[in-house]
Amino acid sequence: MTADTMQCLICPGDRRVELRRKPVPQPGPDDVRVRILASAICGSDLHKYRQPQTERDAHGYSRLTLGHEGAGVVDALGPGVTHPAVGDRVVIYHLMGCGHCEHCRGGEPGFCRDLQGFNWVRDGVDAEYVVVPARNALPLPDDVDFEDGALLACNLGTAFGAVRKAGASGDVTLAVSGLGPVGLYTVMMARAMGAPVIGVDVQPSRLQLAERLGIEAVVDAAQTDPVAAMRAFGGGGGVHAAIDTSGVTQARSAAIESLRPHGIFVEVGIGDETVYKLSAPLNARELTLTGSWIFKLYEWEDLLAFVRRHRLPVKDVIGRRCRIDDAVEAFQLADAATAGKIMFDWS
Ligand SMILES: [Zn+2]
Ligand SMILES: [Zn+2]
């Protein structure tokens, strides 16, 4: 028997999060309700955490439940749902489209004109229960735990989408700027694909973690010129591809500057502005600049298979596990950007 109300986390901004109680949501005709068993703090949640409260109040974001990285068990179905079934283990795909436009039909709901996201239009996954369209509940195999499910939902999926766009392989030198959880997973996956990787950050603890995960080279951009280091790593002429997960203008620009002719830059991290300050026009080196936003619905099985086949040590990136009651402290820790991934255990 489900209670009438549930615990959930909201984020008023100004570096605050608060626990609240809300009614347990009821699934609409084509929805499922998922009992959350694991959720995680994302870099994009920190973006919200640091926003001014006035801004978040004006958009109504401060009322909505936070969180978009979640996994759990289907607990109730809308009357139109035939799949998944109650009791199924699922990961929540957090870009929710109309389900019938060309983009949704193509497995890319992120491009849907009616796109809905958590803590934007809908209540998020940092709650005991969340309601999502049935098509957004992806099957989680029995041998993958819920914690890994929450990591697959966003950070691992984001890294997978990015390394594919960068064309990572054994003969592609790759630079990854920003070594937070997404950056570290990008390194892990690119290494599994055989690519030599150099990582850039300004936090010594993150650089050390990347080294423990088997990266070839790291550069502390606070101490050393990152462009020179990345170019040298690529044999002097530059690297074949660079992925920025930091969202910082300076880091993005450095990553593009480090590319050799025909190099590919993949923008992943969220920044306040999309400005590139470059020393030469793109045509001089015929560079490709592209963006990558998590992964596609049709890539779910490939992503799962990749992580399992290569036995990626995905838990090594977790810096802290706690209950949602410790959310205030957990967000303070995440805000300091020194810890690894922070997980909430709801079981
Ligand atoms: Zn995320
Ligand atoms: Zn659509």
Coordinates of C-alpha atoms and ligand atoms in Angstrom, one line a residue:
M1 CA 0.0 0.0 0.0
T2 CA 1.5 3.3 -1.1
A3 CA 1.3 6.3 1.3
D4 CA -0.4 9.5 0.2
T5 CA 2.7 11.7 0.5
M6 CA 6.3 11.2 -0.2
Q7 CA 9.7 12.7 0.5
C8 CA 11.3 14.8 -2.2
L9 CA 14.1 17.4 -2.7
I10 CA 13.6 20.9 -4.1
C11 CA 16.2 23.5 -4.9
P12 CA 15.3 27.2 -4.2
G13 CA 18.7 28.3 -5.6
D14 CA 21.2 30.6 -3.7
R15 CA 23.1 27.3 -2.8
R16 CA 20.2 25.7 -1.0
V17 CA 18.3 22.5 -1.2
E18 CA 15.3 21.5 1.0
L19 CA 13.4 18.3 1.8
R20 CA 9.7 18.6 1.2
R21 CA 6.6 16.3 1.2
K22 CA 4.4 16.2 -1.8
P23 CA 1.5 14.0 -2.8
V24 CA 2.6 10.7 -4.4
P25 CA 2.0 11.3 -8.2
Q26 CA -0.6 9.3 -10.1
P27 CA 0.4 8.0 -13.6
G28 CA -1.5 9.4 -16.6
P29 CA -2.9 7.1 -19.4
D30 CA 0.5 6.4 -21.0
D31 CA 2.7 6.8 -17.9
V32 CA 4.4 4.6 -15.4
R33 CA 5.2 5.4 -11.8
V34 CA 8.7 4.4 -10.7
R35 CA 9.7 3.9 -7.1
I36 CA 13.2 5.4 -7.0
L37 CA 15.9 3.3 -5.5
A38 CA 19.0 5.3 -6.6
S39 CA 19.5 8.9 -7.8
A40 CA 22.6 11.0 -8.1
I41 CA 23.8 14.6 -8.1
C42 CA 24.7 15.9 -11.6
G43 CA 26.8 18.9 -12.7
S44 CA 23.7 20.4 -14.1
D45 CA 22.0 20.2 -10.7
L46 CA 24.9 22.3 -9.4
H47 CA 24.1 24.8 -12.0
K48 CA 20.6 25.0 -10.6
Y49 CA 22.0 25.1 -7.0
R50 CA 24.1 28.1 -7.8
Q51 CA 21.3 30.0 -9.6
P52 CA 19.9 33.1 -7.8
Q53 CA 16.6 32.2 -6.0
T54 CA 14.8 35.2 -7.8
E55 CA 15.6 33.6 -11.1
R56 CA 14.4 30.1 -10.1
D57 CA 11.2 31.5 -8.5
A58 CA 10.4 33.5 -11.6
H59 CA 10.4 30.3 -13.7
G60 CA 8.7 28.2 -11.1
Y61 CA 11.7 25.8 -10.9
S62 CA 12.1 26.2 -7.2
R63 CA 8.8 24.4 -6.6
L64 CA 9.6 21.4 -8.8
T65 CA 11.4 18.3 -7.5
L66 CA 15.1 18.2 -8.4
G67 CA 17.1 15.4 -10.1
H68 CA 17.1 13.6 -13.4
E69 CA 19.5 10.7 -12.8
G70 CA 17.4 7.9 -11.4
A71 CA 16.7 4.2 -11.4
G72 CA 14.1 2.1 -9.7
V73 CA 11.2 -0.3 -10.0
V74 CA 7.9 0.2 -11.8
D75 CA 5.2 0.5 -9.2
A76 CA 2.0 1.6 -11.0
L77 CA 0.8 1.8 -14.6
G78 CA -1.5 4.1 -16.5
P79 CA -4.5 2.4 -18.1
G80 CA -2.9 2.5 -21.6
V81 CA 0.4 0.9 -20.7
T82 CA 1.2 -2.6 -21.7
H83 CA 5.0 -2.4 -21.2
P84 CA 6.9 -2.2 -18.9
A85 CA 5.1 -4.2 -16.2
V86 CA 4.8 -3.5 -12.5
G87 CA 7.9 -4.8 -10.8
D88 CA 10.2 -4.3 -13.8
R89 CA 13.6 -2.7 -13.0
V90 CA 14.1 0.5 -15.0
V91 CA 16.4 3.4 -15.7
I92 CA 14.7 6.8 -16.5
Y93 CA 15.5 8.5 -19.7
H94 CA 15.2 12.1 -18.8
L95 CA 14.3 13.9 -22.1
M96 CA 10.6 13.5 -22.5
G97 CA 9.0 14.3 -25.9
C98 CA 5.5 14.1 -27.3
G99 CA 6.2 10.5 -28.5
H100 CA 4.9 10.9 -32.1
C101 CA 6.8 13.7 -33.9
E102 CA 9.7 13.0 -36.3
H103 CA 12.3 13.4 -33.6
C104 CA 10.6 11.3 -31.0
R105 CA 9.9 8.6 -33.6
G106 CA 13.6 8.7 -34.5
G107 CA 14.6 8.1 -30.9
E108 CA 15.8 11.7 -30.3
P109 CA 13.1 13.2 -28.1
G110 CA 15.7 15.9 -27.1
F111 CA 14.8 17.7 -30.3
C112 CA 11.0 17.5 -29.8
R113 CA 9.2 20.8 -29.9
D114 CA 7.2 19.7 -26.9
L115 CA 10.3 18.6 -24.9
Q116 CA 9.8 18.3 -21.2
G117 CA 12.5 18.0 -18.6
F118 CA 12.7 17.3 -14.9
N119 CA 12.9 20.4 -12.6
W120 CA 11.9 22.4 -15.6
V121 CA 8.4 21.3 -16.6
R122 CA 8.0 18.2 -14.4
D123 CA 8.9 17.0 -11.0
G124 CA 12.3 15.2 -11.0
V125 CA 13.7 11.9 -9.6
D126 CA 15.0 13.0 -6.2
A127 CA 11.8 11.7 -4.7
E128 CA 10.4 8.4 -3.5
Y129 CA 8.3 8.2 -6.7
V130 CA 8.3 9.8 -10.1
V131 CA 5.9 9.5 -13.0
V132 CA 7.3 9.3 -16.6
P133 CA 5.9 8.3 -20.0
A134 CA 6.2 4.5 -20.3
R135 CA 8.6 4.9 -23.3
N136 CA 11.1 6.8 -21.0
A137 CA 11.4 3.7 -18.7
L138 CA 14.4 1.8 -20.1
P139 CA 14.9 -1.9 -19.1
L140 CA 17.6 -2.5 -16.6
P141 CA 19.0 -6.0 -16.6
D142 CA 19.0 -7.9 -13.3
D143 CA 22.8 -8.0 -13.1
V144 CA 23.2 -4.2 -13.2
D145 CA 22.4 -2.6 -9.9
F146 CA 20.3 0.5 -9.4
E147 CA 23.3 2.7 -8.5
D148 CA 24.9 1.8 -11.9
G149 CA 21.5 2.4 -13.5
A150 CA 21.4 6.0 -12.2
L151 CA 25.0 6.5 -13.5
L152 CA 23.9 5.1 -16.9
A153 CA 20.9 7.4 -17.0
C154 CA 23.0 10.5 -17.5
N155 CA 26.8 10.6 -16.9
L156 CA 27.7 7.3 -18.6
G157 CA 25.2 7.9 -21.4
T158 CA 26.6 11.4 -21.9
A159 CA 30.2 10.1 -22.1
F160 CA 29.1 7.4 -24.6
G161 CA 27.4 9.9 -26.9
A162 CA 30.5 12.2 -26.8
V163 CA 33.2 9.6 -27.5
R164 CA 31.1 8.2 -30.4
K165 CA 30.9 11.7 -31.9
A166 CA 34.6 12.3 -31.4
G167 CA 35.3 9.0 -33.3
A168 CA 37.4 7.6 -30.4
S169 CA 39.6 4.7 -31.5
G170 CA 43.1 3.4 -31.3
D171 CA 44.5 5.8 -33.8
V172 CA 42.7 8.9 -32.5
T173 CA 44.5 11.1 -29.9
L174 CA 41.9 12.6 -27.6
A175 CA 41.9 15.5 -25.1
V176 CA 39.2 15.6 -22.4
S177 CA 38.9 18.9 -20.6
G178 CA 37.0 18.8 -17.3
L179 CA 37.5 15.7 -15.2
G180 CA 34.4 15.6 -13.1
P181 CA 32.2 12.5 -13.3
V182 CA 31.3 12.9 -17.0
G183 CA 34.9 13.7 -17.9
L184 CA 36.2 10.7 -16.1
Y185 CA 33.6 8.4 -17.8
T186 CA 34.6 9.9 -21.1
V187 CA 38.2 9.0 -20.3
M188 CA 37.2 5.5 -19.3
M189 CA 35.2 4.8 -22.4
A190 CA 37.7 6.4 -24.8
R191 CA 40.5 4.2 -23.2
A192 CA 38.3 1.1 -23.6
M193 CA 38.0 2.1 -27.3
G194 CA 41.8 2.1 -27.4
A195 CA 42.3 5.9 -27.7
P196 CA 45.3 7.6 -26.1
V197 CA 43.8 10.3 -23.8
I198 CA 45.1 13.4 -22.1
G199 CA 43.0 15.0 -19.4
V200 CA 42.8 18.7 -18.3
D201 CA 41.5 20.1 -15.1
V202 CA 42.5 22.5 -12.4
Q203 CA 41.6 20.3 -9.4
P204 CA 44.6 18.1 -8.3
S205 CA 42.2 15.5 -6.7
R206 CA 40.5 15.0 -10.1
L207 CA 43.7 14.7 -12.0
Q208 CA 44.9 12.1 -9.5
L209 CA 41.6 10.1 -9.9
A210 CA 42.0 10.2 -13.7
E211 CA 45.6 8.8 -13.3
R212 CA 44.3 6.0 -11.1
L213 CA 41.8 5.2 -13.9
G214 CA 44.6 4.7 -16.4
I215 CA 44.7 7.9 -18.4
E216 CA 48.0 8.4 -20.4
A217 CA 48.6 12.1 -19.4
V218 CA 47.1 14.8 -17.3
V219 CA 47.7 18.6 -17.3
D220 CA 46.9 21.0 -14.5
A221 CA 45.7 24.0 -16.4
A222 CA 46.3 26.2 -13.4
Q223 CA 50.0 25.3 -13.5
T224 CA 50.8 24.5 -17.2
D225 CA 49.7 25.9 -20.6
P226 CA 47.0 23.3 -21.5
V227 CA 47.1 24.1 -25.3
A228 CA 50.9 23.4 -25.5
A229 CA 50.5 20.2 -23.4
M230 CA 47.6 18.9 -25.6
R231 CA 49.3 19.7 -28.8
A232 CA 52.5 17.9 -27.6
F233 CA 50.4 14.9 -26.6
G234 CA 49.0 14.8 -30.2
G235 CA 52.6 14.7 -31.6
G236 CA 53.2 18.4 -31.9
G237 CA 50.5 19.2 -34.5
G238 CA 47.6 18.7 -32.1
V239 CA 45.1 16.1 -31.1
H240 CA 42.6 14.5 -33.4
A241 CA 39.6 15.2 -31.1
A242 CA 38.8 17.2 -28.0
I243 CA 35.8 16.8 -25.7
D244 CA 34.9 19.6 -23.2
T245 CA 32.8 18.6 -20.2
S246 CA 33.6 21.7 -18.2
G247 CA 31.4 24.3 -19.9
V248 CA 34.1 26.9 -19.2
T249 CA 34.8 29.3 -22.1
Q250 CA 38.5 29.3 -21.5
A251 CA 38.7 25.5 -21.4
R252 CA 36.5 25.1 -24.5
S253 CA 38.7 27.5 -26.4
A254 CA 41.9 25.8 -25.3
A255 CA 40.4 22.4 -26.4
I256 CA 39.7 23.8 -29.9
E257 CA 43.1 25.4 -30.1
S258 CA 44.7 22.0 -29.3
L259 CA 43.2 20.4 -32.5
R260 CA 45.2 19.3 -35.5
P261 CA 43.7 20.0 -39.0
H262 CA 40.4 18.2 -39.5
G263 CA 40.1 17.9 -35.7
I264 CA 36.7 17.4 -34.1
F265 CA 35.6 19.4 -31.0
V266 CA 32.6 18.1 -29.0
E267 CA 30.8 20.4 -26.7
V268 CA 29.3 18.5 -23.8
G269 CA 29.5 20.7 -20.6
I270 CA 26.9 23.3 -19.9
G271 CA 28.2 26.9 -19.8
D272 CA 26.7 30.3 -19.1
E273 CA 27.7 31.4 -22.6
T274 CA 28.6 29.8 -25.9
V275 CA 31.6 31.9 -26.9
Y276 CA 34.8 30.5 -28.4
K277 CA 37.9 32.8 -28.4
L278 CA 40.1 31.4 -31.1
S279 CA 43.5 32.6 -32.5
A280 CA 42.6 31.6 -36.1
P281 CA 39.4 31.0 -38.1
L282 CA 37.9 27.5 -38.3
N283 CA 38.5 27.3 -42.0
A284 CA 42.3 27.6 -41.6
R285 CA 42.3 24.1 -40.0
E286 CA 39.0 22.8 -41.4
L287 CA 37.8 22.0 -37.9
T288 CA 34.5 20.4 -37.0
L289 CA 32.6 21.8 -34.0
T290 CA 29.7 19.7 -32.7
G291 CA 27.5 19.3 -29.7
S292 CA 26.4 16.2 -27.8
W293 CA 23.5 15.9 -25.5
I294 CA 23.3 12.7 -23.4
F295 CA 22.6 9.6 -25.6
K296 CA 19.8 8.6 -28.0
L297 CA 17.0 6.3 -27.0
Y298 CA 18.1 3.9 -29.7
E299 CA 21.6 3.7 -28.2
W300 CA 20.5 2.3 -24.8
E301 CA 21.3 -1.4 -25.6
D302 CA 24.7 -0.4 -27.2
L303 CA 25.5 1.7 -24.1
L304 CA 24.6 -1.2 -21.7
A305 CA 26.5 -3.7 -23.8
F306 CA 29.6 -1.5 -24.0
V307 CA 29.8 -0.9 -20.2
R308 CA 29.3 -4.6 -19.5
R309 CA 31.6 -6.0 -22.2
H310 CA 34.5 -3.8 -21.1
R311 CA 33.7 -4.2 -17.4
L312 CA 34.1 -0.5 -16.9
P313 CA 34.9 0.3 -13.2
V314 CA 32.0 2.8 -13.1
K315 CA 31.8 2.7 -9.3
D316 CA 35.4 4.1 -9.0
V317 CA 34.0 7.5 -9.8
I318 CA 31.6 7.5 -6.8
G319 CA 33.0 9.8 -4.1
R320 CA 30.2 9.5 -1.6
R321 CA 27.0 7.5 -0.9
C322 CA 24.3 8.9 1.4
R323 CA 20.6 9.1 2.2
I324 CA 18.5 12.0 0.9
D325 CA 18.2 13.3 4.5
D326 CA 21.9 14.3 4.0
A327 CA 21.2 16.3 0.9
V328 CA 22.2 19.7 2.3
E329 CA 25.7 18.4 3.1
A330 CA 25.9 16.3 -0.1
F331 CA 25.3 19.4 -2.2
Q332 CA 27.9 21.4 -0.3
L333 CA 30.4 18.7 -1.0
A334 CA 29.4 18.5 -4.7
D335 CA 29.6 22.3 -5.0
A336 CA 33.3 22.2 -3.8
A337 CA 34.0 20.0 -6.9
T338 CA 36.6 18.0 -5.1
A339 CA 34.6 14.8 -4.5
G340 CA 33.6 12.3 -7.1
K341 CA 30.0 11.4 -8.0
I342 CA 27.5 11.7 -5.1
M343 CA 24.8 9.0 -4.9
F344 CA 21.6 8.9 -3.0
D345 CA 20.5 5.5 -1.8
W346 CA 16.7 5.3 -1.5
S347 CA 16.4 1.6 -0.9
Ligands
ZN1 ZN 22.9 14.5 -15.3
ZN2 ZN 8.1 14.8 -30.1

